[in-house]
Amino acid sequence: MTGLIERLRALATRRETPCGAGTMVWHVWGESRPGLPPVVLFHGGSGSWTHWLRNIQPLVAAGRQVIAADLPGFGDSAPPPSGGDADALVRPLADGLNVLLGGEPCDLVGFSFGGLTAGLLLAEHPALARRLVLVGAPAMGVTPDRQFELKAWRHLPSAAEQEAVHRFNLAALMLKDASLTDGLALELHVANLRRDRMPRRRLAHTDILARSLPRVRCPVHAIYGAHDALYKAWIHQLEDAFEAAAPDFRGLVLIPEAGHWVPFERPEAFDDALLTVLTA
Protein backbone atom coordinates (compact mmCIF):
# COMPACT_ATOMS: atom_id res chain seq x y z
CA MET A 1 0.00 0.00 0.00
CA THR A 2 2.67 2.46 1.02
CA GLY A 3 4.40 2.26 -2.35
CA LEU A 4 1.23 2.97 -4.33
CA ILE A 5 0.26 5.86 -2.08
CA GLU A 6 3.72 7.34 -2.20
CA ARG A 7 3.89 7.06 -6.00
CA LEU A 8 0.60 8.91 -6.35
CA ARG A 9 1.54 11.46 -3.72
CA ALA A 10 4.85 12.12 -5.50
CA LEU A 11 2.97 12.86 -8.72
CA ALA A 12 0.59 15.27 -7.01
CA THR A 13 0.81 18.93 -6.16
CA ARG A 14 -0.19 19.49 -2.54
CA ARG A 15 -2.36 22.54 -1.90
CA GLU A 16 -3.59 23.88 1.42
CA THR A 17 -6.49 26.21 2.20
CA PRO A 18 -7.60 27.66 5.56
CA CYS A 19 -9.65 25.40 7.83
CA GLY A 20 -10.40 26.08 11.48
CA ALA A 21 -7.17 26.40 13.44
CA GLY A 22 -5.14 24.85 10.62
CA THR A 23 -5.46 24.00 6.95
CA MET A 24 -7.35 21.70 4.62
CA VAL A 25 -5.17 19.55 2.34
CA TRP A 26 -5.88 18.92 -1.34
CA HIS A 27 -3.88 16.81 -3.81
CA VAL A 28 -3.86 17.80 -7.49
CA TRP A 29 -2.91 15.60 -10.44
CA GLY A 30 -2.80 16.54 -14.12
CA GLU A 31 -3.13 19.86 -15.86
CA SER A 32 -6.21 22.02 -16.31
CA ARG A 33 -7.48 22.14 -19.88
CA PRO A 34 -9.80 24.63 -21.58
CA GLY A 35 -13.37 23.35 -21.67
CA LEU A 36 -12.65 20.52 -19.21
CA PRO A 37 -13.32 21.48 -15.60
CA PRO A 38 -11.30 19.70 -12.94
CA VAL A 39 -12.78 16.62 -11.31
CA VAL A 40 -12.97 17.20 -7.56
CA LEU A 41 -13.23 14.07 -5.39
CA PHE A 42 -14.72 14.00 -1.87
CA HIS A 43 -14.00 10.77 0.03
CA GLY A 44 -16.25 8.85 2.40
CA GLY A 45 -16.54 8.94 6.17
CA SER A 46 -13.51 7.86 8.21
CA GLY A 47 -11.54 8.17 4.97
CA SER A 48 -9.11 10.36 3.07
CA TRP A 49 -8.09 10.93 -0.55
CA THR A 50 -6.90 7.31 -0.53
CA HIS A 51 -10.52 6.14 -0.90
CA TRP A 52 -9.91 7.03 -4.59
CA LEU A 53 -6.56 5.26 -4.86
CA ARG A 54 -7.67 3.07 -7.79
CA ASN A 55 -9.46 5.82 -9.72
CA ILE A 56 -7.11 8.79 -9.90
CA GLN A 57 -4.76 7.57 -12.63
CA PRO A 58 -7.56 6.52 -15.03
CA LEU A 59 -9.12 9.97 -14.73
CA VAL A 60 -5.80 11.69 -15.40
CA ALA A 61 -5.16 9.33 -18.33
CA ALA A 62 -8.51 10.42 -19.76
CA GLY A 63 -7.25 14.00 -19.80
CA ARG A 64 -8.85 15.33 -16.64
CA GLN A 65 -7.24 17.31 -13.88
CA VAL A 66 -8.07 15.60 -10.57
CA ILE A 67 -8.30 17.32 -7.19
CA ALA A 68 -8.80 14.97 -4.24
CA ALA A 69 -9.62 16.45 -0.86
CA ASP A 70 -8.87 15.33 2.63
CA LEU A 71 -12.16 16.63 4.02
CA PRO A 72 -11.98 18.73 7.21
CA GLY A 73 -11.44 16.46 10.20
CA PHE A 74 -10.06 13.58 8.11
CA GLY A 75 -6.69 12.58 6.71
CA ASP A 76 -4.20 15.44 6.93
CA SER A 77 -6.83 18.20 7.23
CA ALA A 78 -7.66 20.14 10.37
CA PRO A 79 -11.17 19.85 11.82
CA PRO A 80 -13.72 22.50 10.79
CA PRO A 81 -14.03 25.64 12.90
CA SER A 82 -17.13 24.28 14.66
CA GLY A 83 -19.47 21.32 14.46
CA GLY A 84 -18.80 17.66 13.84
CA ASP A 85 -20.84 16.59 10.82
CA ALA A 86 -21.26 17.22 7.10
CA ASP A 87 -22.97 20.59 7.55
CA ALA A 88 -19.88 21.91 9.37
CA LEU A 89 -17.75 21.28 6.27
CA VAL A 90 -19.72 23.48 3.88
CA ARG A 91 -18.01 26.79 4.65
CA PRO A 92 -14.35 25.60 4.58
CA LEU A 93 -15.03 23.58 1.42
CA ALA A 94 -16.67 26.51 -0.36
CA ASP A 95 -13.85 28.84 0.64
CA GLY A 96 -11.21 26.28 -0.36
CA LEU A 97 -12.70 25.58 -3.78
CA ASN A 98 -12.98 29.29 -4.50
CA VAL A 99 -9.28 29.68 -3.67
CA LEU A 100 -8.24 26.67 -5.77
CA LEU A 101 -10.50 27.27 -8.77
CA GLY A 102 -10.95 31.05 -8.76
CA GLY A 103 -14.70 30.82 -9.17
CA GLU A 104 -14.64 28.35 -12.06
CA PRO A 105 -17.04 25.41 -11.66
CA CYS A 106 -15.79 21.84 -11.24
CA ASP A 107 -17.23 18.38 -11.80
CA LEU A 108 -17.83 17.30 -8.20
CA VAL A 109 -17.82 13.60 -7.28
CA GLY A 110 -18.68 12.56 -3.73
CA PHE A 111 -18.49 9.08 -2.24
CA SER A 112 -20.76 8.14 0.70
CA PHE A 113 -20.33 10.84 3.39
CA GLY A 114 -18.52 12.87 0.74
CA GLY A 115 -21.60 12.67 -1.49
CA LEU A 116 -23.80 13.89 1.35
CA THR A 117 -21.33 16.71 1.97
CA ALA A 118 -21.22 17.60 -1.73
CA GLY A 119 -25.02 17.83 -1.85
CA LEU A 120 -25.13 20.15 1.17
CA LEU A 121 -22.32 22.25 -0.34
CA LEU A 122 -24.04 22.74 -3.70
CA ALA A 123 -27.39 23.47 -2.05
CA GLU A 124 -25.71 26.49 -0.45
CA HIS A 125 -23.24 27.30 -3.25
CA PRO A 126 -24.73 25.99 -6.51
CA ALA A 127 -22.28 27.83 -8.76
CA LEU A 128 -19.33 25.75 -7.53
CA ALA A 129 -20.06 22.76 -9.79
CA ARG A 130 -20.99 22.07 -13.39
CA ARG A 131 -22.32 18.64 -12.42
CA LEU A 132 -22.61 16.49 -9.30
CA VAL A 133 -21.94 12.74 -9.23
CA LEU A 134 -23.16 10.96 -6.09
CA VAL A 135 -21.49 7.63 -5.34
CA GLY A 136 -23.06 5.45 -2.66
CA ALA A 137 -24.46 8.54 -0.95
CA PRO A 138 -26.62 8.11 2.17
CA ALA A 139 -29.44 10.27 3.55
CA MET A 140 -31.94 9.82 0.72
CA GLY A 141 -34.81 8.83 3.04
CA VAL A 142 -35.37 5.51 1.27
CA THR A 143 -34.76 2.84 3.91
CA PRO A 144 -37.14 2.42 6.87
CA ASP A 145 -34.26 1.73 9.27
CA ARG A 146 -30.52 1.22 9.38
CA GLN A 147 -29.44 -1.67 7.15
CA PHE A 148 -26.16 -2.61 8.87
CA GLU A 149 -24.48 -2.60 12.29
CA LEU A 150 -20.79 -2.03 12.92
CA LYS A 151 -18.72 -3.25 15.86
CA ALA A 152 -16.70 -0.99 18.16
CA TRP A 153 -12.94 -1.45 18.15
CA ARG A 154 -11.15 1.31 20.07
CA HIS A 155 -11.66 -0.40 23.45
CA LEU A 156 -10.10 -3.69 22.36
CA PRO A 157 -6.70 -4.38 23.98
CA SER A 158 -4.85 -6.16 21.16
CA ALA A 159 -4.07 -5.34 17.56
CA ALA A 160 -5.32 -8.77 16.49
CA GLU A 161 -8.73 -8.18 18.10
CA GLN A 162 -9.00 -4.75 16.52
CA GLU A 163 -8.04 -6.15 13.11
CA ALA A 164 -10.75 -8.80 13.33
CA VAL A 165 -13.34 -6.09 13.96
CA HIS A 166 -12.02 -3.99 11.08
CA ARG A 167 -12.45 -6.98 8.77
CA PHE A 168 -15.99 -7.52 10.04
CA ASN A 169 -16.88 -3.85 9.52
CA LEU A 170 -15.41 -3.76 6.02
CA ALA A 171 -17.54 -6.76 5.08
CA ALA A 172 -20.64 -5.40 6.81
CA LEU A 173 -20.56 -1.95 5.21
CA MET A 174 -17.95 -1.42 2.53
CA LEU A 175 -17.40 -4.50 0.35
CA LYS A 176 -19.53 -7.24 -1.18
CA ASP A 177 -16.56 -9.55 -1.72
CA ALA A 178 -15.41 -10.53 1.78
CA SER A 179 -12.09 -11.81 0.40
CA LEU A 180 -11.11 -8.17 -0.22
CA THR A 181 -11.21 -7.35 3.48
CA ASP A 182 -7.54 -8.39 3.73
CA GLY A 183 -4.63 -6.63 2.09
CA LEU A 184 -4.97 -3.17 0.59
CA ALA A 185 -8.56 -2.48 1.67
CA LEU A 186 -7.78 -3.31 5.29
CA GLU A 187 -4.57 -1.27 5.31
CA LEU A 188 -6.31 1.79 3.85
CA HIS A 189 -9.26 1.43 6.20
CA VAL A 190 -7.16 1.16 9.36
CA ALA A 191 -4.83 4.01 8.40
CA ASN A 192 -7.79 6.30 7.69
CA LEU A 193 -9.73 5.35 10.82
CA ARG A 194 -6.81 6.35 13.01
CA ARG A 195 -6.95 9.90 11.61
CA ASP A 196 -10.73 10.38 11.88
CA ARG A 197 -11.45 13.34 14.17
CA MET A 198 -15.18 13.45 13.29
CA PRO A 199 -16.47 10.24 14.93
CA ARG A 200 -19.96 11.29 16.05
CA ARG A 201 -21.59 11.92 12.70
CA ARG A 202 -25.35 11.38 12.53
CA LEU A 203 -26.69 13.19 9.45
CA ALA A 204 -26.05 10.16 7.23
CA HIS A 205 -28.94 8.42 9.00
CA THR A 206 -31.45 11.16 8.11
CA ASP A 207 -33.02 12.29 4.81
CA ILE A 208 -31.02 15.52 4.67
CA LEU A 209 -29.54 14.86 1.22
CA ALA A 210 -33.00 14.31 -0.29
CA ARG A 211 -34.13 17.56 1.34
CA SER A 212 -31.08 19.46 0.02
CA LEU A 213 -31.06 18.31 -3.61
CA PRO A 214 -34.01 20.51 -4.69
CA ARG A 215 -31.64 23.49 -4.29
CA VAL A 216 -28.89 21.94 -6.45
CA ARG A 217 -29.14 23.51 -9.91
CA CYS A 218 -26.61 21.47 -11.88
CA PRO A 219 -27.18 18.01 -13.41
CA VAL A 220 -27.03 15.23 -10.82
CA HIS A 221 -25.85 11.69 -11.62
CA ALA A 222 -25.70 8.68 -9.30
CA ILE A 223 -23.43 5.62 -9.31
CA TYR A 224 -23.92 2.88 -6.70
CA GLY A 225 -22.83 -0.68 -6.15
CA ALA A 226 -25.80 -2.94 -6.81
CA HIS A 227 -25.23 -4.54 -3.39
CA ASP A 228 -24.66 -1.33 -1.39
CA ALA A 229 -25.10 -2.19 2.30
CA LEU A 230 -26.69 1.20 2.98
CA TYR A 231 -29.73 0.21 0.93
CA LYS A 232 -29.75 -3.57 0.31
CA ALA A 233 -33.30 -4.49 -0.84
CA TRP A 234 -34.18 -0.80 -1.12
CA ILE A 235 -31.54 -0.02 -3.75
CA HIS A 236 -34.12 0.05 -6.56
CA GLN A 237 -36.14 2.76 -4.77
CA LEU A 238 -33.21 5.14 -5.12
CA GLU A 239 -33.89 6.22 -8.69
CA ASP A 240 -37.41 7.41 -7.84
CA ALA A 241 -36.06 9.22 -4.77
CA PHE A 242 -33.48 11.06 -6.87
CA GLU A 243 -36.06 11.88 -9.55
CA ALA A 244 -38.27 13.41 -6.87
CA ALA A 245 -35.48 15.38 -5.19
CA ALA A 246 -33.06 16.64 -7.87
CA PRO A 247 -34.48 19.09 -10.43
CA ASP A 248 -32.03 17.89 -13.12
CA PHE A 249 -31.45 14.22 -12.32
CA ARG A 250 -29.71 12.38 -15.16
CA GLY A 251 -29.93 8.76 -14.00
CA LEU A 252 -28.71 6.02 -11.67
CA VAL A 253 -26.04 3.48 -12.66
CA LEU A 254 -25.82 0.28 -10.59
CA ILE A 255 -22.47 -1.52 -10.80
CA PRO A 256 -22.96 -5.33 -10.62
CA GLU A 257 -21.14 -7.40 -7.98
CA ALA A 258 -20.15 -4.31 -6.01
CA GLY A 259 -20.90 -3.11 -2.52
CA HIS A 260 -20.76 0.34 -0.96
CA TRP A 261 -17.08 1.13 -1.72
CA VAL A 262 -17.68 0.64 -5.43
CA PRO A 263 -14.74 2.83 -6.65
CA PHE A 264 -12.37 0.44 -4.86
CA GLU A 265 -14.16 -2.89 -5.32
CA ARG A 266 -14.96 -2.58 -9.05
CA PRO A 267 -12.61 0.19 -10.24
CA GLU A 268 -12.71 -0.57 -13.97
CA ALA A 269 -16.51 -0.69 -14.14
CA PHE A 270 -16.78 2.36 -11.89
CA ASP A 271 -14.23 4.39 -13.88
CA ASP A 272 -16.05 3.59 -17.12
CA ALA A 273 -19.38 4.70 -15.62
CA LEU A 274 -17.86 7.87 -14.15
CA LEU A 275 -16.13 8.91 -17.38
CA THR A 276 -19.38 8.29 -19.26
CA VAL A 277 -21.38 10.64 -17.04
CA LEU A 278 -18.59 13.22 -16.98
CA THR A 279 -18.76 13.47 -20.77
CA ALA A 280 -22.55 13.29 -21.08
Short mmCIF file of C-alpha atoms in Angstrom, two decimals, residues 16-261:
data_model
loop_
_atom_site.label_atom_id
_atom_site.label_comp_id
_atom_site.label_asym_id
_atom_site.label_seq_id
_atom_site.Cartn_x
_atom_site.Cartn_y
_atom_site.Cartn_z
CA GLU A 16 -3.59 23.88 1.42
CA THR A 17 -6.49 26.21 2.20
CA PRO A 18 -7.60 27.66 5.56
CA CYS A 19 -9.65 25.40 7.83
CA GLY A 20 -10.40 26.08 11.48
CA ALA A 21 -7.17 26.40 13.44
CA GLY A 22 -5.14 24.85 10.62
CA THR A 23 -5.46 24.00 6.95
CA MET A 24 -7.35 21.70 4.62
CA VAL A 25 -5.17 19.55 2.34
CA TRP A 26 -5.88 18.92 -1.34
CA HIS A 27 -3.88 16.81 -3.81
CA VAL A 28 -3.86 17.80 -7.49
CA TRP A 29 -2.91 15.60 -10.44
CA GLY A 30 -2.80 16.54 -14.12
CA GLU A 31 -3.13 19.86 -15.86
CA SER A 32 -6.21 22.02 -16.31
CA ARG A 33 -7.48 22.14 -19.88
CA PRO A 34 -9.80 24.63 -21.58
CA GLY A 35 -13.37 23.35 -21.67
CA LEU A 36 -12.65 20.52 -19.21
CA PRO A 37 -13.32 21.48 -15.60
CA PRO A 38 -11.30 19.70 -12.94
CA VAL A 39 -12.78 16.62 -11.31
CA VAL A 40 -12.97 17.20 -7.56
CA LEU A 41 -13.23 14.07 -5.39
CA PHE A 42 -14.72 14.00 -1.87
CA HIS A 43 -14.00 10.77 0.03
CA GLY A 44 -16.25 8.85 2.40
CA GLY A 45 -16.54 8.94 6.17
CA SER A 46 -13.51 7.86 8.21
CA GLY A 47 -11.54 8.17 4.97
CA SER A 48 -9.11 10.36 3.07
CA TRP A 49 -8.09 10.93 -0.55
CA THR A 50 -6.90 7.31 -0.53
CA HIS A 51 -10.52 6.14 -0.90
CA TRP A 52 -9.91 7.03 -4.59
CA LEU A 53 -6.56 5.26 -4.86
CA ARG A 54 -7.67 3.07 -7.79
CA ASN A 55 -9.46 5.82 -9.72
CA ILE A 56 -7.11 8.79 -9.90
CA GLN A 57 -4.76 7.57 -12.63
CA PRO A 58 -7.56 6.52 -15.03
CA LEU A 59 -9.12 9.97 -14.73
CA VAL A 60 -5.80 11.69 -15.40
CA ALA A 61 -5.16 9.33 -18.33
CA ALA A 62 -8.51 10.42 -19.76
CA GLY A 63 -7.25 14.00 -19.80
CA ARG A 64 -8.85 15.33 -16.64
CA GLN A 65 -7.24 17.31 -13.88
CA VAL A 66 -8.07 15.60 -10.57
CA ILE A 67 -8.30 17.32 -7.19
CA ALA A 68 -8.80 14.97 -4.24
CA ALA A 69 -9.62 16.45 -0.86
CA ASP A 70 -8.87 15.33 2.63
CA LEU A 71 -12.16 16.63 4.02
CA PRO A 72 -11.98 18.73 7.21
CA GLY A 73 -11.44 16.46 10.20
CA PHE A 74 -10.06 13.58 8.11
CA GLY A 75 -6.69 12.58 6.71
CA ASP A 76 -4.20 15.44 6.93
CA SER A 77 -6.83 18.20 7.23
CA ALA A 78 -7.66 20.14 10.37
CA PRO A 79 -11.17 19.85 11.82
CA PRO A 80 -13.72 22.50 10.79
CA PRO A 81 -14.03 25.64 12.90
CA SER A 82 -17.13 24.28 14.66
CA GLY A 83 -19.47 21.32 14.46
CA GLY A 84 -18.80 17.66 13.84
CA ASP A 85 -20.84 16.59 10.82
CA ALA A 86 -21.26 17.22 7.10
CA ASP A 87 -22.97 20.59 7.55
CA ALA A 88 -19.88 21.91 9.37
CA LEU A 89 -17.75 21.28 6.27
CA VAL A 90 -19.72 23.48 3.88
CA ARG A 91 -18.01 26.79 4.65
CA PRO A 92 -14.35 25.60 4.58
CA LEU A 93 -15.03 23.58 1.42
CA ALA A 94 -16.67 26.51 -0.36
CA ASP A 95 -13.85 28.84 0.64
CA GLY A 96 -11.21 26.28 -0.36
CA LEU A 97 -12.70 25.58 -3.78
CA ASN A 98 -12.98 29.29 -4.50
CA VAL A 99 -9.28 29.68 -3.67
CA LEU A 100 -8.24 26.67 -5.77
CA LEU A 101 -10.50 27.27 -8.77
CA GLY A 102 -10.95 31.05 -8.76
CA GLY A 103 -14.70 30.82 -9.17
CA GLU A 104 -14.64 28.35 -12.06
CA PRO A 105 -17.04 25.41 -11.66
CA CYS A 106 -15.79 21.84 -11.24
CA ASP A 107 -17.23 18.38 -11.80
CA LEU A 108 -17.83 17.30 -8.20
CA VAL A 109 -17.82 13.60 -7.28
CA GLY A 110 -18.68 12.56 -3.73
CA PHE A 111 -18.49 9.08 -2.24
CA SER A 112 -20.76 8.14 0.70
CA PHE A 113 -20.33 10.84 3.39
CA GLY A 114 -18.52 12.87 0.74
CA GLY A 115 -21.60 12.67 -1.49
CA LEU A 116 -23.80 13.89 1.35
CA THR A 117 -21.33 16.71 1.97
CA ALA A 118 -21.22 17.60 -1.73
CA GLY A 119 -25.02 17.83 -1.85
CA LEU A 120 -25.13 20.15 1.17
CA LEU A 121 -22.32 22.25 -0.34
CA LEU A 122 -24.04 22.74 -3.70
CA ALA A 123 -27.39 23.47 -2.05
CA GLU A 124 -25.71 26.49 -0.45
CA HIS A 125 -23.24 27.30 -3.25
CA PRO A 126 -24.73 25.99 -6.51
CA ALA A 127 -22.28 27.83 -8.76
CA LEU A 128 -19.33 25.75 -7.53
CA ALA A 129 -20.06 22.76 -9.79
CA ARG A 130 -20.99 22.07 -13.39
CA ARG A 131 -22.32 18.64 -12.42
CA LEU A 132 -22.61 16.49 -9.30
CA VAL A 133 -21.94 12.74 -9.23
CA LEU A 134 -23.16 10.96 -6.09
CA VAL A 135 -21.49 7.63 -5.34
CA GLY A 136 -23.06 5.45 -2.66
CA ALA A 137 -24.46 8.54 -0.95
CA PRO A 138 -26.62 8.11 2.17
CA ALA A 139 -29.44 10.27 3.55
CA MET A 140 -31.94 9.82 0.72
CA GLY A 141 -34.81 8.83 3.04
CA VAL A 142 -35.37 5.51 1.27
CA THR A 143 -34.76 2.84 3.91
CA PRO A 144 -37.14 2.42 6.87
CA ASP A 145 -34.26 1.73 9.27
CA ARG A 146 -30.52 1.22 9.38
CA GLN A 147 -29.44 -1.67 7.15
CA PHE A 148 -26.16 -2.61 8.87
CA GLU A 149 -24.48 -2.60 12.29
CA LEU A 150 -20.79 -2.03 12.92
CA LYS A 151 -18.72 -3.25 15.86
CA ALA A 152 -16.70 -0.99 18.16
CA TRP A 153 -12.94 -1.45 18.15
CA ARG A 154 -11.15 1.31 20.07
CA HIS A 155 -11.66 -0.40 23.45
CA LEU A 156 -10.10 -3.69 22.36
CA PRO A 157 -6.70 -4.38 23.98
CA SER A 158 -4.85 -6.16 21.16
CA ALA A 159 -4.07 -5.34 17.56
CA ALA A 160 -5.32 -8.77 16.49
CA GLU A 161 -8.73 -8.18 18.10
CA GLN A 162 -9.00 -4.75 16.52
CA GLU A 163 -8.04 -6.15 13.11
CA ALA A 164 -10.75 -8.80 13.33
CA VAL A 165 -13.34 -6.09 13.96
CA HIS A 166 -12.02 -3.99 11.08
CA ARG A 167 -12.45 -6.98 8.77
CA PHE A 168 -15.99 -7.52 10.04
CA ASN A 169 -16.88 -3.85 9.52
CA LEU A 170 -15.41 -3.76 6.02
CA ALA A 171 -17.54 -6.76 5.08
CA ALA A 172 -20.64 -5.40 6.81
CA LEU A 173 -20.56 -1.95 5.21
CA MET A 174 -17.95 -1.42 2.53
CA LEU A 175 -17.40 -4.50 0.35
CA LYS A 176 -19.53 -7.24 -1.18
CA ASP A 177 -16.56 -9.55 -1.72
CA ALA A 178 -15.41 -10.53 1.78
CA SER A 179 -12.09 -11.81 0.40
CA LEU A 180 -11.11 -8.17 -0.22
CA THR A 181 -11.21 -7.35 3.48
CA ASP A 182 -7.54 -8.39 3.73
CA GLY A 183 -4.63 -6.63 2.09
CA LEU A 184 -4.97 -3.17 0.59
CA ALA A 185 -8.56 -2.48 1.67
CA LEU A 186 -7.78 -3.31 5.29
CA GLU A 187 -4.57 -1.27 5.31
CA LEU A 188 -6.31 1.79 3.85
CA HIS A 189 -9.26 1.43 6.20
CA VAL A 190 -7.16 1.16 9.36
CA ALA A 191 -4.83 4.01 8.40
CA ASN A 192 -7.79 6.30 7.69
CA LEU A 193 -9.73 5.35 10.82
CA ARG A 194 -6.81 6.35 13.01
CA ARG A 195 -6.95 9.90 11.61
CA ASP A 196 -10.73 10.38 11.88
CA ARG A 197 -11.45 13.34 14.17
CA MET A 198 -15.18 13.45 13.29
CA PRO A 199 -16.47 10.24 14.93
CA ARG A 200 -19.96 11.29 16.05
CA ARG A 201 -21.59 11.92 12.70
CA ARG A 202 -25.35 11.38 12.53
CA LEU A 203 -26.69 13.19 9.45
CA ALA A 204 -26.05 10.16 7.23
CA HIS A 205 -28.94 8.42 9.00
CA THR A 206 -31.45 11.16 8.11
CA ASP A 207 -33.02 12.29 4.81
CA ILE A 208 -31.02 15.52 4.67
CA LEU A 209 -29.54 14.86 1.22
CA ALA A 210 -33.00 14.31 -0.29
CA ARG A 211 -34.13 17.56 1.34
CA SER A 212 -31.08 19.46 0.02
CA LEU A 213 -31.06 18.31 -3.61
CA PRO A 214 -34.01 20.51 -4.69
CA ARG A 215 -31.64 23.49 -4.29
CA VAL A 216 -28.89 21.94 -6.45
CA ARG A 217 -29.14 23.51 -9.91
CA CYS A 218 -26.61 21.47 -11.88
CA PRO A 219 -27.18 18.01 -13.41
CA VAL A 220 -27.03 15.23 -10.82
CA HIS A 221 -25.85 11.69 -11.62
CA ALA A 222 -25.70 8.68 -9.30
CA ILE A 223 -23.43 5.62 -9.31
CA TYR A 224 -23.92 2.88 -6.70
CA GLY A 225 -22.83 -0.68 -6.15
CA ALA A 226 -25.80 -2.94 -6.81
CA HIS A 227 -25.23 -4.54 -3.39
CA ASP A 228 -24.66 -1.33 -1.39
CA ALA A 229 -25.10 -2.19 2.30
CA LEU A 230 -26.69 1.20 2.98
CA TYR A 231 -29.73 0.21 0.93
CA LYS A 232 -29.75 -3.57 0.31
CA ALA A 233 -33.30 -4.49 -0.84
CA TRP A 234 -34.18 -0.80 -1.12
CA ILE A 235 -31.54 -0.02 -3.75
CA HIS A 236 -34.12 0.05 -6.56
CA GLN A 237 -36.14 2.76 -4.77
CA LEU A 238 -33.21 5.14 -5.12
CA GLU A 239 -33.89 6.22 -8.69
CA ASP A 240 -37.41 7.41 -7.84
CA ALA A 241 -36.06 9.22 -4.77
CA PHE A 242 -33.48 11.06 -6.87
CA GLU A 243 -36.06 11.88 -9.55
CA ALA A 244 -38.27 13.41 -6.87
CA ALA A 245 -35.48 15.38 -5.19
CA ALA A 246 -33.06 16.64 -7.87
CA PRO A 247 -34.48 19.09 -10.43
CA ASP A 248 -32.03 17.89 -13.12
CA PHE A 249 -31.45 14.22 -12.32
CA ARG A 250 -29.71 12.38 -15.16
CA GLY A 251 -29.93 8.76 -14.00
CA LEU A 252 -28.71 6.02 -11.67
CA VAL A 253 -26.04 3.48 -12.66
CA LEU A 254 -25.82 0.28 -10.59
CA ILE A 255 -22.47 -1.52 -10.80
CA PRO A 256 -22.96 -5.33 -10.62
CA GLU A 257 -21.14 -7.40 -7.98
CA ALA A 258 -20.15 -4.31 -6.01
CA GLY A 259 -20.90 -3.11 -2.52
CA HIS A 260 -20.76 0.34 -0.96
CA TRP A 261 -17.08 1.13 -1.72
#
